[in-house]
């Protein structure tokens, strides 16, 4: 029974991968890409599928870029591999924040992680301040910077909430 289900899942992923390739997405299984597709769809943004750029942009203005952070309920969204030092690498890392018009933290349901519960819109200036604070306190040259839902609730605003959500 399980083997049949695995086979069906793989077949569906192959179909989804073929569909993605028709719009230029070569690696549908790239980490984070499916959740970024969900967030872009909910917010009406155009997905950027390159790992070297922001996650999305405004449909009418490609220069208006957005970064997406995501987590499951109780977790935190992260910016991975941010440099504390040397200064030039730190500045380059922080452009992952400053290049964006807005940053979003999407919280997905714990029990069904394909369903988005809530999305917070954050100002890059607030995220930058918190990122610098965390980097200054880090003992490592390279760190993961985390943003919890509690932090996002205090510094951002809700721009999407699932109708089944109780927050």
Short mmCIF file of C-alpha atoms in Angstrom, two decimals, residues 13 16-42 45-57 66-71 78 80 106 108 113-114:
data_model
loop_
_atom_site.label_atom_id
_atom_site.label_comp_id
_atom_site.label_asym_id
_atom_site.label_seq_id
_atom_site.Cartn_x
_atom_site.Cartn_y
_atom_site.Cartn_z
CA UNK A 13 5.94 15.40 -8.68
CA UNK A 16 4.47 19.13 -11.59
CA UNK A 17 8.14 19.31 -12.58
CA UNK A 18 7.25 19.04 -16.27
CA UNK A 19 4.64 21.78 -15.84
CA UNK A 20 7.18 23.99 -14.03
CA UNK A 21 9.69 23.52 -16.85
CA UNK A 22 7.17 25.02 -19.30
CA UNK A 23 7.63 28.35 -17.49
CA UNK A 24 11.40 28.05 -17.05
CA UNK A 25 11.60 26.49 -13.60
CA UNK A 26 14.25 23.80 -13.97
CA UNK A 27 14.38 22.59 -10.37
CA UNK A 28 10.96 22.48 -8.75
CA UNK A 29 12.49 20.75 -5.72
CA UNK A 30 14.86 23.66 -5.01
CA UNK A 31 14.59 24.26 -1.24
CA UNK A 32 11.86 26.74 -0.39
CA UNK A 33 10.60 27.17 -3.95
CA UNK A 34 7.17 25.57 -3.51
CA UNK A 35 6.39 27.66 -0.41
CA UNK A 36 7.62 30.76 -2.27
CA UNK A 37 5.19 29.87 -5.08
CA UNK A 38 2.36 29.61 -2.54
CA UNK A 39 3.26 32.96 -0.92
CA UNK A 40 3.61 34.73 -4.30
CA UNK A 41 0.22 33.37 -5.36
CA UNK A 42 -1.47 34.53 -2.14
CA UNK A 45 3.42 38.74 -6.79
CA UNK A 46 5.54 37.41 -9.65
CA UNK A 47 7.88 34.65 -8.46
CA UNK A 48 11.62 34.96 -9.11
CA UNK A 49 12.92 31.39 -9.28
CA UNK A 50 16.63 32.24 -9.15
CA UNK A 51 18.41 31.56 -5.83
CA UNK A 52 20.65 34.61 -6.41
CA UNK A 53 17.86 37.19 -6.40
CA UNK A 54 14.90 38.22 -4.27
CA UNK A 55 12.01 35.75 -4.08
CA UNK A 56 9.44 37.78 -6.02
CA UNK A 57 8.62 41.17 -7.51
CA UNK A 66 10.24 41.08 -2.10
CA UNK A 67 11.92 38.57 0.17
CA UNK A 68 9.93 35.74 1.72
CA UNK A 69 10.69 34.09 5.03
CA UNK A 70 8.60 31.14 6.11
CA UNK A 71 8.13 28.85 9.05
CA UNK A 78 15.48 32.57 8.73
CA UNK A 80 20.70 31.67 6.24
CA UNK A 106 4.60 33.45 6.12
CA UNK A 108 2.34 27.65 7.64
CA UNK A 113 2.37 22.44 6.03
CA UNK A 114 1.10 23.25 2.54
#
